[in-house]
PDB file of C-alpha atoms and ligand atoms in Angstrom:
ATOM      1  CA  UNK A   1       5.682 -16.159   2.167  1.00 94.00           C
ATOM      2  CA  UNK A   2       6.684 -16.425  -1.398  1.00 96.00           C
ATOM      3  CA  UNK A   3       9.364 -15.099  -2.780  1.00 97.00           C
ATOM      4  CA  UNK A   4       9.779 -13.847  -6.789  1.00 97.00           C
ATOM      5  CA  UNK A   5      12.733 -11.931  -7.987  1.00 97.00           C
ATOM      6  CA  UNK A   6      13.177 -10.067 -10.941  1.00 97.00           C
ATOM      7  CA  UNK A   7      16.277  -8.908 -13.067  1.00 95.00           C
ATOM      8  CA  UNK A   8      14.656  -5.362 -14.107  1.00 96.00           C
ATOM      9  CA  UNK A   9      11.668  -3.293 -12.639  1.00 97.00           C
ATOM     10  CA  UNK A  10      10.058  -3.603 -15.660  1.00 97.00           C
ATOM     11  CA  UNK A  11       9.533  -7.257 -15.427  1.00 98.00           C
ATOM     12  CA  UNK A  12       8.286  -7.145 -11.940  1.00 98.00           C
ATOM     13  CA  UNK A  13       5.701  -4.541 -12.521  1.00 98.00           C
ATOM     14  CA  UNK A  14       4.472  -6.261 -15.532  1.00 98.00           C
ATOM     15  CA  UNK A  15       3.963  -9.390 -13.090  1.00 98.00           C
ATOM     16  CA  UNK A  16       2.573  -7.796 -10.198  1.00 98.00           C
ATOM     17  CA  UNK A  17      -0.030  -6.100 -12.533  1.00 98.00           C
ATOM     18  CA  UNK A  18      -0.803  -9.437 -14.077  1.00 98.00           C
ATOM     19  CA  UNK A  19      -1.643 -10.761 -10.488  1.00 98.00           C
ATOM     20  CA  UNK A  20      -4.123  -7.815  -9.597  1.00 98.00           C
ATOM     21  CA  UNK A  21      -5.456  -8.326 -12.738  1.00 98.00           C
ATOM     22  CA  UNK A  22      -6.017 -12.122 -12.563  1.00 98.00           C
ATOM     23  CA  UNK A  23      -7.450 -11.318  -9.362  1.00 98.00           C
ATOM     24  CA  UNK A  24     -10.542  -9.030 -10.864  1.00 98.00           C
ATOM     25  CA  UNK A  25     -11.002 -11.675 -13.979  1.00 98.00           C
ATOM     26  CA  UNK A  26     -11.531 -14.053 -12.047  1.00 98.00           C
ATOM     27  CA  UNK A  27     -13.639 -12.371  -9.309  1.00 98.00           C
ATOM     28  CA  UNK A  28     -14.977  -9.146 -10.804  1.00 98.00           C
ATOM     29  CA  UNK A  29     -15.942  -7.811  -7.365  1.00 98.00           C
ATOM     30  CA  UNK A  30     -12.494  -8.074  -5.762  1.00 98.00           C
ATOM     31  CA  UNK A  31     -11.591  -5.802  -3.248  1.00 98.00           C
ATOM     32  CA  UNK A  32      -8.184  -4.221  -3.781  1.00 98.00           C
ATOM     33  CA  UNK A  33      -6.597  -3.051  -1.175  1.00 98.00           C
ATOM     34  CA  UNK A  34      -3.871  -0.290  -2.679  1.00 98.00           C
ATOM     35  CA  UNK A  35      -0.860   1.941  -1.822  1.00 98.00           C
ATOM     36  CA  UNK A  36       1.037   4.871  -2.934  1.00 98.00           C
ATOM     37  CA  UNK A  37       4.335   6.170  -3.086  1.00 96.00           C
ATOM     38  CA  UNK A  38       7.153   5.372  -5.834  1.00 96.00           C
ATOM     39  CA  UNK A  39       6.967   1.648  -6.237  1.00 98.00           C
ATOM     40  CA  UNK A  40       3.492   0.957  -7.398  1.00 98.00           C
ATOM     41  CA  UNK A  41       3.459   3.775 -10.563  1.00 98.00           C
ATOM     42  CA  UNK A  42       4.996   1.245 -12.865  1.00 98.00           C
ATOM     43  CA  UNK A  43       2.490  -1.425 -11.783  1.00 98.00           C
ATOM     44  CA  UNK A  44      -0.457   0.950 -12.375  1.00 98.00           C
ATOM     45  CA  UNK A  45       0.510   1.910 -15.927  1.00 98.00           C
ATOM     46  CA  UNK A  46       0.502  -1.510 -16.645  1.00 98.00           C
ATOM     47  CA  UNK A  47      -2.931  -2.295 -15.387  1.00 98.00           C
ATOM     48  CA  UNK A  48      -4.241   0.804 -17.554  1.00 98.00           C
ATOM     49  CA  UNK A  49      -2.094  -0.344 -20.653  1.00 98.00           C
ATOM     50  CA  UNK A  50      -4.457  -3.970 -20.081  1.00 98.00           C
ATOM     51  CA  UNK A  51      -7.519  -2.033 -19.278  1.00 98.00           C
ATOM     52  CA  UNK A  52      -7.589   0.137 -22.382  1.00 98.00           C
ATOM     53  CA  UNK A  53      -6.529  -3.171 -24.552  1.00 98.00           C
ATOM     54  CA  UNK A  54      -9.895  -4.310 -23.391  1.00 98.00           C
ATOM     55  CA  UNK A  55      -8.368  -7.249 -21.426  1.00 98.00           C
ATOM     56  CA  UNK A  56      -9.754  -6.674 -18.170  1.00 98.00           C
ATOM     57  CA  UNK A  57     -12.314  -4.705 -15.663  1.00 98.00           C
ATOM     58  CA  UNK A  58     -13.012  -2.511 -12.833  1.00 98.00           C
ATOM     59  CA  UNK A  59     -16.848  -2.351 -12.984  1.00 98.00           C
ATOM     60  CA  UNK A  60     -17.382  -3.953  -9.981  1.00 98.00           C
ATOM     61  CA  UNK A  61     -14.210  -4.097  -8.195  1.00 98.00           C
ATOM     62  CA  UNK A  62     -13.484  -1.959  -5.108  1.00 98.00           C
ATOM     63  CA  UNK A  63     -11.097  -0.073  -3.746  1.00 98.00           C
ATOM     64  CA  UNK A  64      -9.579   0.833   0.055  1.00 98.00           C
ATOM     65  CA  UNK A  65      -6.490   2.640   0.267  1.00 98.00           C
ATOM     66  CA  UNK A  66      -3.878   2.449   3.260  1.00 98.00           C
ATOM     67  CA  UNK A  67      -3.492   5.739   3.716  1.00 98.00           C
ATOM     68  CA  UNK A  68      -3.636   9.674   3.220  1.00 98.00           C
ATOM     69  CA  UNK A  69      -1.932  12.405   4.663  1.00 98.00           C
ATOM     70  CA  UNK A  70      -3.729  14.777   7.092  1.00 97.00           C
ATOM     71  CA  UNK A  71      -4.251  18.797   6.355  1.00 95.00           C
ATOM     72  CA  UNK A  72      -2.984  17.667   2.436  1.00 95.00           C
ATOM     73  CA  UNK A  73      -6.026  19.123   0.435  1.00 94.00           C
ATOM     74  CA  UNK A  74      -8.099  16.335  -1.482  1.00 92.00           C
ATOM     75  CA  UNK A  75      -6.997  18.350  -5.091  1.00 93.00           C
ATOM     76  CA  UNK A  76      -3.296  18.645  -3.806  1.00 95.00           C
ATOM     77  CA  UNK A  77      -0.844  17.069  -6.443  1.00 94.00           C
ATOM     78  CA  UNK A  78       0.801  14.620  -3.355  1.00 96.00           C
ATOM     79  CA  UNK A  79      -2.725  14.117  -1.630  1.00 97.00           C
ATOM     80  CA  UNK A  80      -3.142  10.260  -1.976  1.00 98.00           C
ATOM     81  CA  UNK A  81      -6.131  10.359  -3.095  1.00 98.00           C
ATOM     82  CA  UNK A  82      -5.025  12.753  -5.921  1.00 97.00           C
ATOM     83  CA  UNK A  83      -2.147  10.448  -6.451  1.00 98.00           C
ATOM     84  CA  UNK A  84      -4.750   7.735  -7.033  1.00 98.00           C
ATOM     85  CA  UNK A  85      -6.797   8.904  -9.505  1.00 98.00           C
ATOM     86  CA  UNK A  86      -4.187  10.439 -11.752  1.00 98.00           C
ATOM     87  CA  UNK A  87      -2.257   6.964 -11.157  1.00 98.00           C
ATOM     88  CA  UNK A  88      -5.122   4.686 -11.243  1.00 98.00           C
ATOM     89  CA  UNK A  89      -8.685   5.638 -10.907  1.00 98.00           C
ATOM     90  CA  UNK A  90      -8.990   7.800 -14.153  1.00 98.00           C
ATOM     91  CA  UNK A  91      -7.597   6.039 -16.550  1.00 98.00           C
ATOM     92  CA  UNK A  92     -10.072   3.024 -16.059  1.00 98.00           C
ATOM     93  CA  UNK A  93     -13.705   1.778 -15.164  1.00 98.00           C
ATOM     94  CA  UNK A  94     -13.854   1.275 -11.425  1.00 98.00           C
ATOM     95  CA  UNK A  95     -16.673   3.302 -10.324  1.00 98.00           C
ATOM     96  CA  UNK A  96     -15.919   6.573  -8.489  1.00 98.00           C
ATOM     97  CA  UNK A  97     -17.811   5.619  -5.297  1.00 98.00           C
ATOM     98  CA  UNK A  98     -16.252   2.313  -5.203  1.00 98.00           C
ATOM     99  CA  UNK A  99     -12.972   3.867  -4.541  1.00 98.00           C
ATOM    100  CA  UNK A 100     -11.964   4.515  -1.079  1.00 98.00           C
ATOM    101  CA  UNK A 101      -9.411   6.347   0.688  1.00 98.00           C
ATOM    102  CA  UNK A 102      -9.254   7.539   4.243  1.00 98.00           C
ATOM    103  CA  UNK A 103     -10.190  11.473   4.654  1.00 97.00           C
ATOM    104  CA  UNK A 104      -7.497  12.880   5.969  1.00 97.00           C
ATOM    105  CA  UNK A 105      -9.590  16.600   6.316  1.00 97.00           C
ATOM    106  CA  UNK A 106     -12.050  14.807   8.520  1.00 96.00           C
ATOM    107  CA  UNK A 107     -13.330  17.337  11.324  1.00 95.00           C
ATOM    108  CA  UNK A 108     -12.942  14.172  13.718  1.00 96.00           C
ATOM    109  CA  UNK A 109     -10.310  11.946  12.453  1.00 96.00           C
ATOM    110  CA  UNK A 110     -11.496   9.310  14.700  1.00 96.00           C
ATOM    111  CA  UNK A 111     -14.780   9.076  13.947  1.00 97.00           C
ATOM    112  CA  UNK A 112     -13.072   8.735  10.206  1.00 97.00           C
ATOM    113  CA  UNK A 113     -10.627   6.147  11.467  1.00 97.00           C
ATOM    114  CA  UNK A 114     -13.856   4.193  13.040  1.00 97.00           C
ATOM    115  CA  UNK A 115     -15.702   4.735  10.375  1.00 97.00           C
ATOM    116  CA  UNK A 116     -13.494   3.623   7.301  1.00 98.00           C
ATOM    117  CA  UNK A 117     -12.693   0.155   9.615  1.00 97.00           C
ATOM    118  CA  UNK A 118     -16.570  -0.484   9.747  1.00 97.00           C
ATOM    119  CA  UNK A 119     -16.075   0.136   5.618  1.00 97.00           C
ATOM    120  CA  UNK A 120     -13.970  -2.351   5.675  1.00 96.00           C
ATOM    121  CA  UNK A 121     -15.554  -4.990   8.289  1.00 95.00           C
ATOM    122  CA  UNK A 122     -19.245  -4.618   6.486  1.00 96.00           C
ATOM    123  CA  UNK A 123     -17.556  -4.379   2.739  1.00 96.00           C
ATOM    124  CA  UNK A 124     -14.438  -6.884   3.036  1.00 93.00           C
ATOM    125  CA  UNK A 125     -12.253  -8.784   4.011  1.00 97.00           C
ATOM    126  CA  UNK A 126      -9.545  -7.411   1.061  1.00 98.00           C
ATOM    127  CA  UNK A 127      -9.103 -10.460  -1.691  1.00 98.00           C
ATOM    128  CA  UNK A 128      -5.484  -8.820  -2.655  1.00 98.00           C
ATOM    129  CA  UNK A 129      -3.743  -5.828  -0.426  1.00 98.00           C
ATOM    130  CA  UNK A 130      -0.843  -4.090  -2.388  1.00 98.00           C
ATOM    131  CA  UNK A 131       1.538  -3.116  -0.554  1.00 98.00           C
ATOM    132  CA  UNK A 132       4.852  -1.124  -0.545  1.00 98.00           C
ATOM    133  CA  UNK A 133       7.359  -0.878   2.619  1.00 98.00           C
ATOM    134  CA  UNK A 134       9.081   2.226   3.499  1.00 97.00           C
ATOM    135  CA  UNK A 135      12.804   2.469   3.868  1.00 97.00           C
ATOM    136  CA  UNK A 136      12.115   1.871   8.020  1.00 97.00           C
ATOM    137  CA  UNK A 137      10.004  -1.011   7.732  1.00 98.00           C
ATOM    138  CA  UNK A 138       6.733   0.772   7.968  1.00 98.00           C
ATOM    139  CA  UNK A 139       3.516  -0.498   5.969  1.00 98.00           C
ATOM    140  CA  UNK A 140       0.829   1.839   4.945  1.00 98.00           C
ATOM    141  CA  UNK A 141       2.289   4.420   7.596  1.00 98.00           C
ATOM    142  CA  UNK A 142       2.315   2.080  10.331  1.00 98.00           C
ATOM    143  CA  UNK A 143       5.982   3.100  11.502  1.00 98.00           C
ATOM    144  CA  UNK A 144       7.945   1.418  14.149  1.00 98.00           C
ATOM    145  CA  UNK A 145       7.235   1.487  17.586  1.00 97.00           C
ATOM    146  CA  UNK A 146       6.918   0.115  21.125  1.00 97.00           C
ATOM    147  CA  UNK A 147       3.127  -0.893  20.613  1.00 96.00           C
ATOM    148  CA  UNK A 148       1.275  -0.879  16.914  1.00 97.00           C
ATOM    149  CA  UNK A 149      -2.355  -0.177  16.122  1.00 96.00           C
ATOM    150  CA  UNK A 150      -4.669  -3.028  15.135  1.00 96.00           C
ATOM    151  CA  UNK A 151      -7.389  -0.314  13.894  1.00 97.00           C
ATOM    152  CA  UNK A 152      -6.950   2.697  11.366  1.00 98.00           C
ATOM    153  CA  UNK A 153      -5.640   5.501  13.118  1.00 98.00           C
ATOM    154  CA  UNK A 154      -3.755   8.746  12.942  1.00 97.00           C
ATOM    155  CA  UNK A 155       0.011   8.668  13.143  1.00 97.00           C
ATOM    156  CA  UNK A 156       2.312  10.812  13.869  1.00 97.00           C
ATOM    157  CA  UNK A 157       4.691  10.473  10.901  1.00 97.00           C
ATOM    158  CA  UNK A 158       8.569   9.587  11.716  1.00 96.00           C
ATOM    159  CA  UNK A 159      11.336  12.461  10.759  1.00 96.00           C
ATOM    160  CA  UNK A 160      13.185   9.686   8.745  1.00 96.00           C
ATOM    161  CA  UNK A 161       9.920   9.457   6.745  1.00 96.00           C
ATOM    162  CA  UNK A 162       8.833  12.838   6.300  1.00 97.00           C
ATOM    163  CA  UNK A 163      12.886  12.915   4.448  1.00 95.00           C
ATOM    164  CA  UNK A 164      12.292   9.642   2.543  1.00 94.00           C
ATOM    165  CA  UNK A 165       9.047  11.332   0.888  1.00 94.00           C
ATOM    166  CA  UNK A 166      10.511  14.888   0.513  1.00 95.00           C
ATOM    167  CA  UNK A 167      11.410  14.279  -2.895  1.00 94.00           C
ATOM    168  CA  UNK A 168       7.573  14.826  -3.711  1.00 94.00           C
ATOM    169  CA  UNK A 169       7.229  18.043  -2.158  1.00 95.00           C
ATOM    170  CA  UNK A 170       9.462  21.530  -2.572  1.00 94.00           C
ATOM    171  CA  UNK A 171      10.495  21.365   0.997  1.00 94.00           C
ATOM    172  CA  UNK A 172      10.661  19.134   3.906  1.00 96.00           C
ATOM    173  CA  UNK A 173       7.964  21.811   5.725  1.00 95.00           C
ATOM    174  CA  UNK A 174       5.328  21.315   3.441  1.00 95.00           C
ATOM    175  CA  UNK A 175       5.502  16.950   4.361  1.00 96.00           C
ATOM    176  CA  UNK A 176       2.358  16.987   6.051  1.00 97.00           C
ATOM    177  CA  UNK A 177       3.680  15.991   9.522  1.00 97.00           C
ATOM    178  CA  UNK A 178       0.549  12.899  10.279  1.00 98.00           C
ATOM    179  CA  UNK A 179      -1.385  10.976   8.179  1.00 98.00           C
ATOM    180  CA  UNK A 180      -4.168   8.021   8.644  1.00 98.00           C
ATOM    181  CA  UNK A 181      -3.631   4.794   8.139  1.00 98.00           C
ATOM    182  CA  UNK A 182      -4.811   1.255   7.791  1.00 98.00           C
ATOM    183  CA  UNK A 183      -3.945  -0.418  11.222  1.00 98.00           C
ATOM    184  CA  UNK A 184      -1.637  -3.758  11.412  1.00 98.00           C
ATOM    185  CA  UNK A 185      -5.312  -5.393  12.213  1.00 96.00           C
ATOM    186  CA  UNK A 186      -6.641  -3.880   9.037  1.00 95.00           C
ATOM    187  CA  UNK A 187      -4.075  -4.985   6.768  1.00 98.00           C
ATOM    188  CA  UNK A 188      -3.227  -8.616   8.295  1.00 98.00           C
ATOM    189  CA  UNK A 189      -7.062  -9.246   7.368  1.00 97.00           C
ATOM    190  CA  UNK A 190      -6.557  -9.452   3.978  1.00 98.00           C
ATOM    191  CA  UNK A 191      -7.006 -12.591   2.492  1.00 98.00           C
ATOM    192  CA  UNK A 192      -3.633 -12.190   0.298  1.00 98.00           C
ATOM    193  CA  UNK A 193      -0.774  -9.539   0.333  1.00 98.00           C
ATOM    194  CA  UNK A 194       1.297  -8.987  -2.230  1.00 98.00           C
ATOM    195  CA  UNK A 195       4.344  -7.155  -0.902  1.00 98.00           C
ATOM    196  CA  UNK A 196       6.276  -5.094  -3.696  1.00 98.00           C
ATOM    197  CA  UNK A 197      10.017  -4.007  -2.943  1.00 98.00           C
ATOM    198  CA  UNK A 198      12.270  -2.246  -5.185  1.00 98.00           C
ATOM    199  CA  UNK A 199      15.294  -0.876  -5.329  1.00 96.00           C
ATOM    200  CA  UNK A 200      19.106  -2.057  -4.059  1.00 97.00           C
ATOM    201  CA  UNK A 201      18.673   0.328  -1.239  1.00 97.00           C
ATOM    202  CA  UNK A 202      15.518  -1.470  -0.120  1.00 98.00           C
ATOM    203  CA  UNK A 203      17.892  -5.032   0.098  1.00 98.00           C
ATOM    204  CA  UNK A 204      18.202  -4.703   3.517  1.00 98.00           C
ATOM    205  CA  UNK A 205      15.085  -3.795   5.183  1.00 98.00           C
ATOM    206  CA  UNK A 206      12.871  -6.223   3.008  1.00 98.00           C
ATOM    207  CA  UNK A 207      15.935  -9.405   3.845  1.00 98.00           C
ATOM    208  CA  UNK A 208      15.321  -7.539   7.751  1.00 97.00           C
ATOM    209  CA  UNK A 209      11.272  -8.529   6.498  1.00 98.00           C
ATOM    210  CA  UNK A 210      11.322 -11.806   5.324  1.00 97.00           C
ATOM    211  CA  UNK A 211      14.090 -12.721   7.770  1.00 96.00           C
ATOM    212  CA  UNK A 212      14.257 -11.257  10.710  1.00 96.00           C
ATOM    213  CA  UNK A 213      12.801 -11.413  14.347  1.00 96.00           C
ATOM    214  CA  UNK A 214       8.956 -10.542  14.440  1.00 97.00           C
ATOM    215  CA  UNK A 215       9.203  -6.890  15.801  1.00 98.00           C
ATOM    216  CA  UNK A 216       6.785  -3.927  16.361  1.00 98.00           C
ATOM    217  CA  UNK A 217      10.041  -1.916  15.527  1.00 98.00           C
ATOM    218  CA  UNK A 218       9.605  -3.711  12.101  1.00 98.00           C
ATOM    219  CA  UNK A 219       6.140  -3.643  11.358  1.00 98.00           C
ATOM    220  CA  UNK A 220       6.819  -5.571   8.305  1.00 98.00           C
ATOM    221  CA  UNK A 221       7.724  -8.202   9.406  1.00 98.00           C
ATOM    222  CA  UNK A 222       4.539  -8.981  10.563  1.00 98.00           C
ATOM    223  CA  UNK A 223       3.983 -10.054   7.165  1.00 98.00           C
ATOM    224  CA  UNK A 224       5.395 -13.564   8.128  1.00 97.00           C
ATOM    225  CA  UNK A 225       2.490 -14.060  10.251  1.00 97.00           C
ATOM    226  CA  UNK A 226       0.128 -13.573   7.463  1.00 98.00           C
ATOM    227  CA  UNK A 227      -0.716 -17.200   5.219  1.00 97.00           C
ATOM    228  CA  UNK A 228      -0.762 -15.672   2.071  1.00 98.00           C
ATOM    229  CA  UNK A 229       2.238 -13.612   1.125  1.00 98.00           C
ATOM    230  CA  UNK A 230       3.649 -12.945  -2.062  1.00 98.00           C
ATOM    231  CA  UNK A 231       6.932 -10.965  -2.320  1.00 98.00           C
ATOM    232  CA  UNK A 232       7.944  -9.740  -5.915  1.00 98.00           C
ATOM    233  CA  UNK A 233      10.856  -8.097  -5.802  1.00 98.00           C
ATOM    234  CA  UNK A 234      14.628  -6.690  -8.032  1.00 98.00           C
ATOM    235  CA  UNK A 235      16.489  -6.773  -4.661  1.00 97.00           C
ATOM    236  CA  UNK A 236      19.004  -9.582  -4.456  1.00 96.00           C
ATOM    237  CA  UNK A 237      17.811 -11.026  -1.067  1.00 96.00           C
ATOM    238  CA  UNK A 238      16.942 -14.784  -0.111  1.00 94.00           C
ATOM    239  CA  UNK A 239      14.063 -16.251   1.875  1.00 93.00           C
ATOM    240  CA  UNK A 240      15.639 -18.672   4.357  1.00 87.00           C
ATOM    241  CA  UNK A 241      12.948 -20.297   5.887  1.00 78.00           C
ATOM    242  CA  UNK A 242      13.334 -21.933   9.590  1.00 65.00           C
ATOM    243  CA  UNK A 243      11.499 -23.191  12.457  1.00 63.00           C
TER     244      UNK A 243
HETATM  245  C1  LIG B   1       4.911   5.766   1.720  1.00 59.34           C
HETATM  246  C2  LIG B   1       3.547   5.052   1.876  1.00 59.34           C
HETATM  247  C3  LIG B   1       3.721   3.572   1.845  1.00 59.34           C
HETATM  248  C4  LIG B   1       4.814   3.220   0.863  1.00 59.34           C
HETATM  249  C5  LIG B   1       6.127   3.684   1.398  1.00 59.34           C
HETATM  250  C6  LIG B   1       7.288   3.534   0.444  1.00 59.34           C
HETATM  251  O1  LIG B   1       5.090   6.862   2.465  1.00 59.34           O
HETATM  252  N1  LIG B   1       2.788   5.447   2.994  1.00 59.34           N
HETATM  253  O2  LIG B   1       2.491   2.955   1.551  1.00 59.34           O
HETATM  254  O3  LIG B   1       4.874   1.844   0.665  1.00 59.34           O
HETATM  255  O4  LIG B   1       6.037   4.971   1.944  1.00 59.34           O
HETATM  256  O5  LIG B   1       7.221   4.468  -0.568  1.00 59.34           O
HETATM  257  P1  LIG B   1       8.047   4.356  -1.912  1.00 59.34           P
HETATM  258  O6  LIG B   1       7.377   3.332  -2.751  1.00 59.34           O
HETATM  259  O7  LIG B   1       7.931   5.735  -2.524  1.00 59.34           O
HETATM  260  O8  LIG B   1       9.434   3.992  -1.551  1.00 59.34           O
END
């Protein structure tokens, strides 16, 4: 893994931007593998600020998103796919059907799960997965466990997550209670990661990350399996590498 730290959020949004970005100039049919959720906002505006300078791109880049809640309606203002296009999708050129995130209203969700891995299989691997980590460790939704899923697949989301994401809804009840998501598998194929943290109160789990012992009940952590991981980051941690 690599590991960049920034002094403001600003700063680190500007540069994980500029690595997306340098990813679709210089292959204009990237897949993109994005997330949701707080951290990447700032990042986003920043790619749209570029795109409507004229500086870069999304004809022919492509799109698969970790995750999506399940029962959320498509149009509902926390829906990830909502989130996406008011974030991301509208404000530049990517085309609509190149943009993909898992249908969390599927009749049979794992016919959906099945089906968006075959997406992914035919269409990929992912050139550059974004990712965020939840305040648990989880990736995508992938939330500790005893076992984790190689495959996309529905989860049952943890309590302490449904609290962390709250803040998005009116009340705790209306969290949507499972959601789809990208499978450990799925999102170790990527042929780069970049992994964005932010936050003091993140400190711990991502030095737990980059750190720690390799642990299902970290799923993160993972990460340091993967060859290609950059870490951009405001959190005042340290990579200590050791064999
Ligand atoms: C969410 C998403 C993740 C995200 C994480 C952290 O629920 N499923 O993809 O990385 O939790 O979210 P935030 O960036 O809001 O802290």
């Amino acid at each position: 893994m690599i590991l960049h730290k920034f002094k403001n959020q600003s700063d680190l949004d500007r540069a994980a931007a500029d690595l997306i970005i340098s990813m679709v100039r210089s292959k204009p049919n990237a897949i993109l593998g994005m997330a949701t959720g707080g951290t990447p906002v700032g990042l986003y505006k920043e790619i749209v600020k570029t795109y409507q300078a004229g500086l870069v791109s999304f004809a022919h880049a492509k799109t698969f998103n970790l995750d999506e809640y399940v029962g959320l309606p498509v149009t509902h203002k926390e829906s990830y796919r909502n989130f996406m296009q008011t974030n991301l999708f509208d404000h530049i050129d990517i085309q609509a059907g190149n943009t993909h995130v898992p249908d969390g209203n599927a009749a049979d969700v794992d016919a959906e799960c099945r089906l968006y891995d075959k997406m992914m299989f035919e269409q990929g691997p992912v050139d550059l997965q974004l990712l965020g980590i939840g305040g648990n460790g989880h990736i995508g939704f992938n939330e500790p466990d005893e076992h984790l899923s190689r495959g996309t697949y529905k989860v049952t989301l943890k309590q302490e997550t449904r609290e962390a994401n709250k803040r998005f809804f009116n009340h705790i009840d209306e969290v949507p209670t499972h959601a789809v998501t990208m499978g450990m598998g799925t999102i170790m194929q990527a042929r780069a990661i970049l992994l964005v943290v932010k936050g003091a109160e993140k400190a711990e789990i991502l030095d737990r990350t980059l750190n720690g012992p390799i642990t299902t009940q970290l799923p993160a952590s993972l990460l340091q399996t993967h060859p290609r991981v950059i870490v951009m980051t405001d959190c005042d941690v340290n990579y200590k590498v050791s064999f």
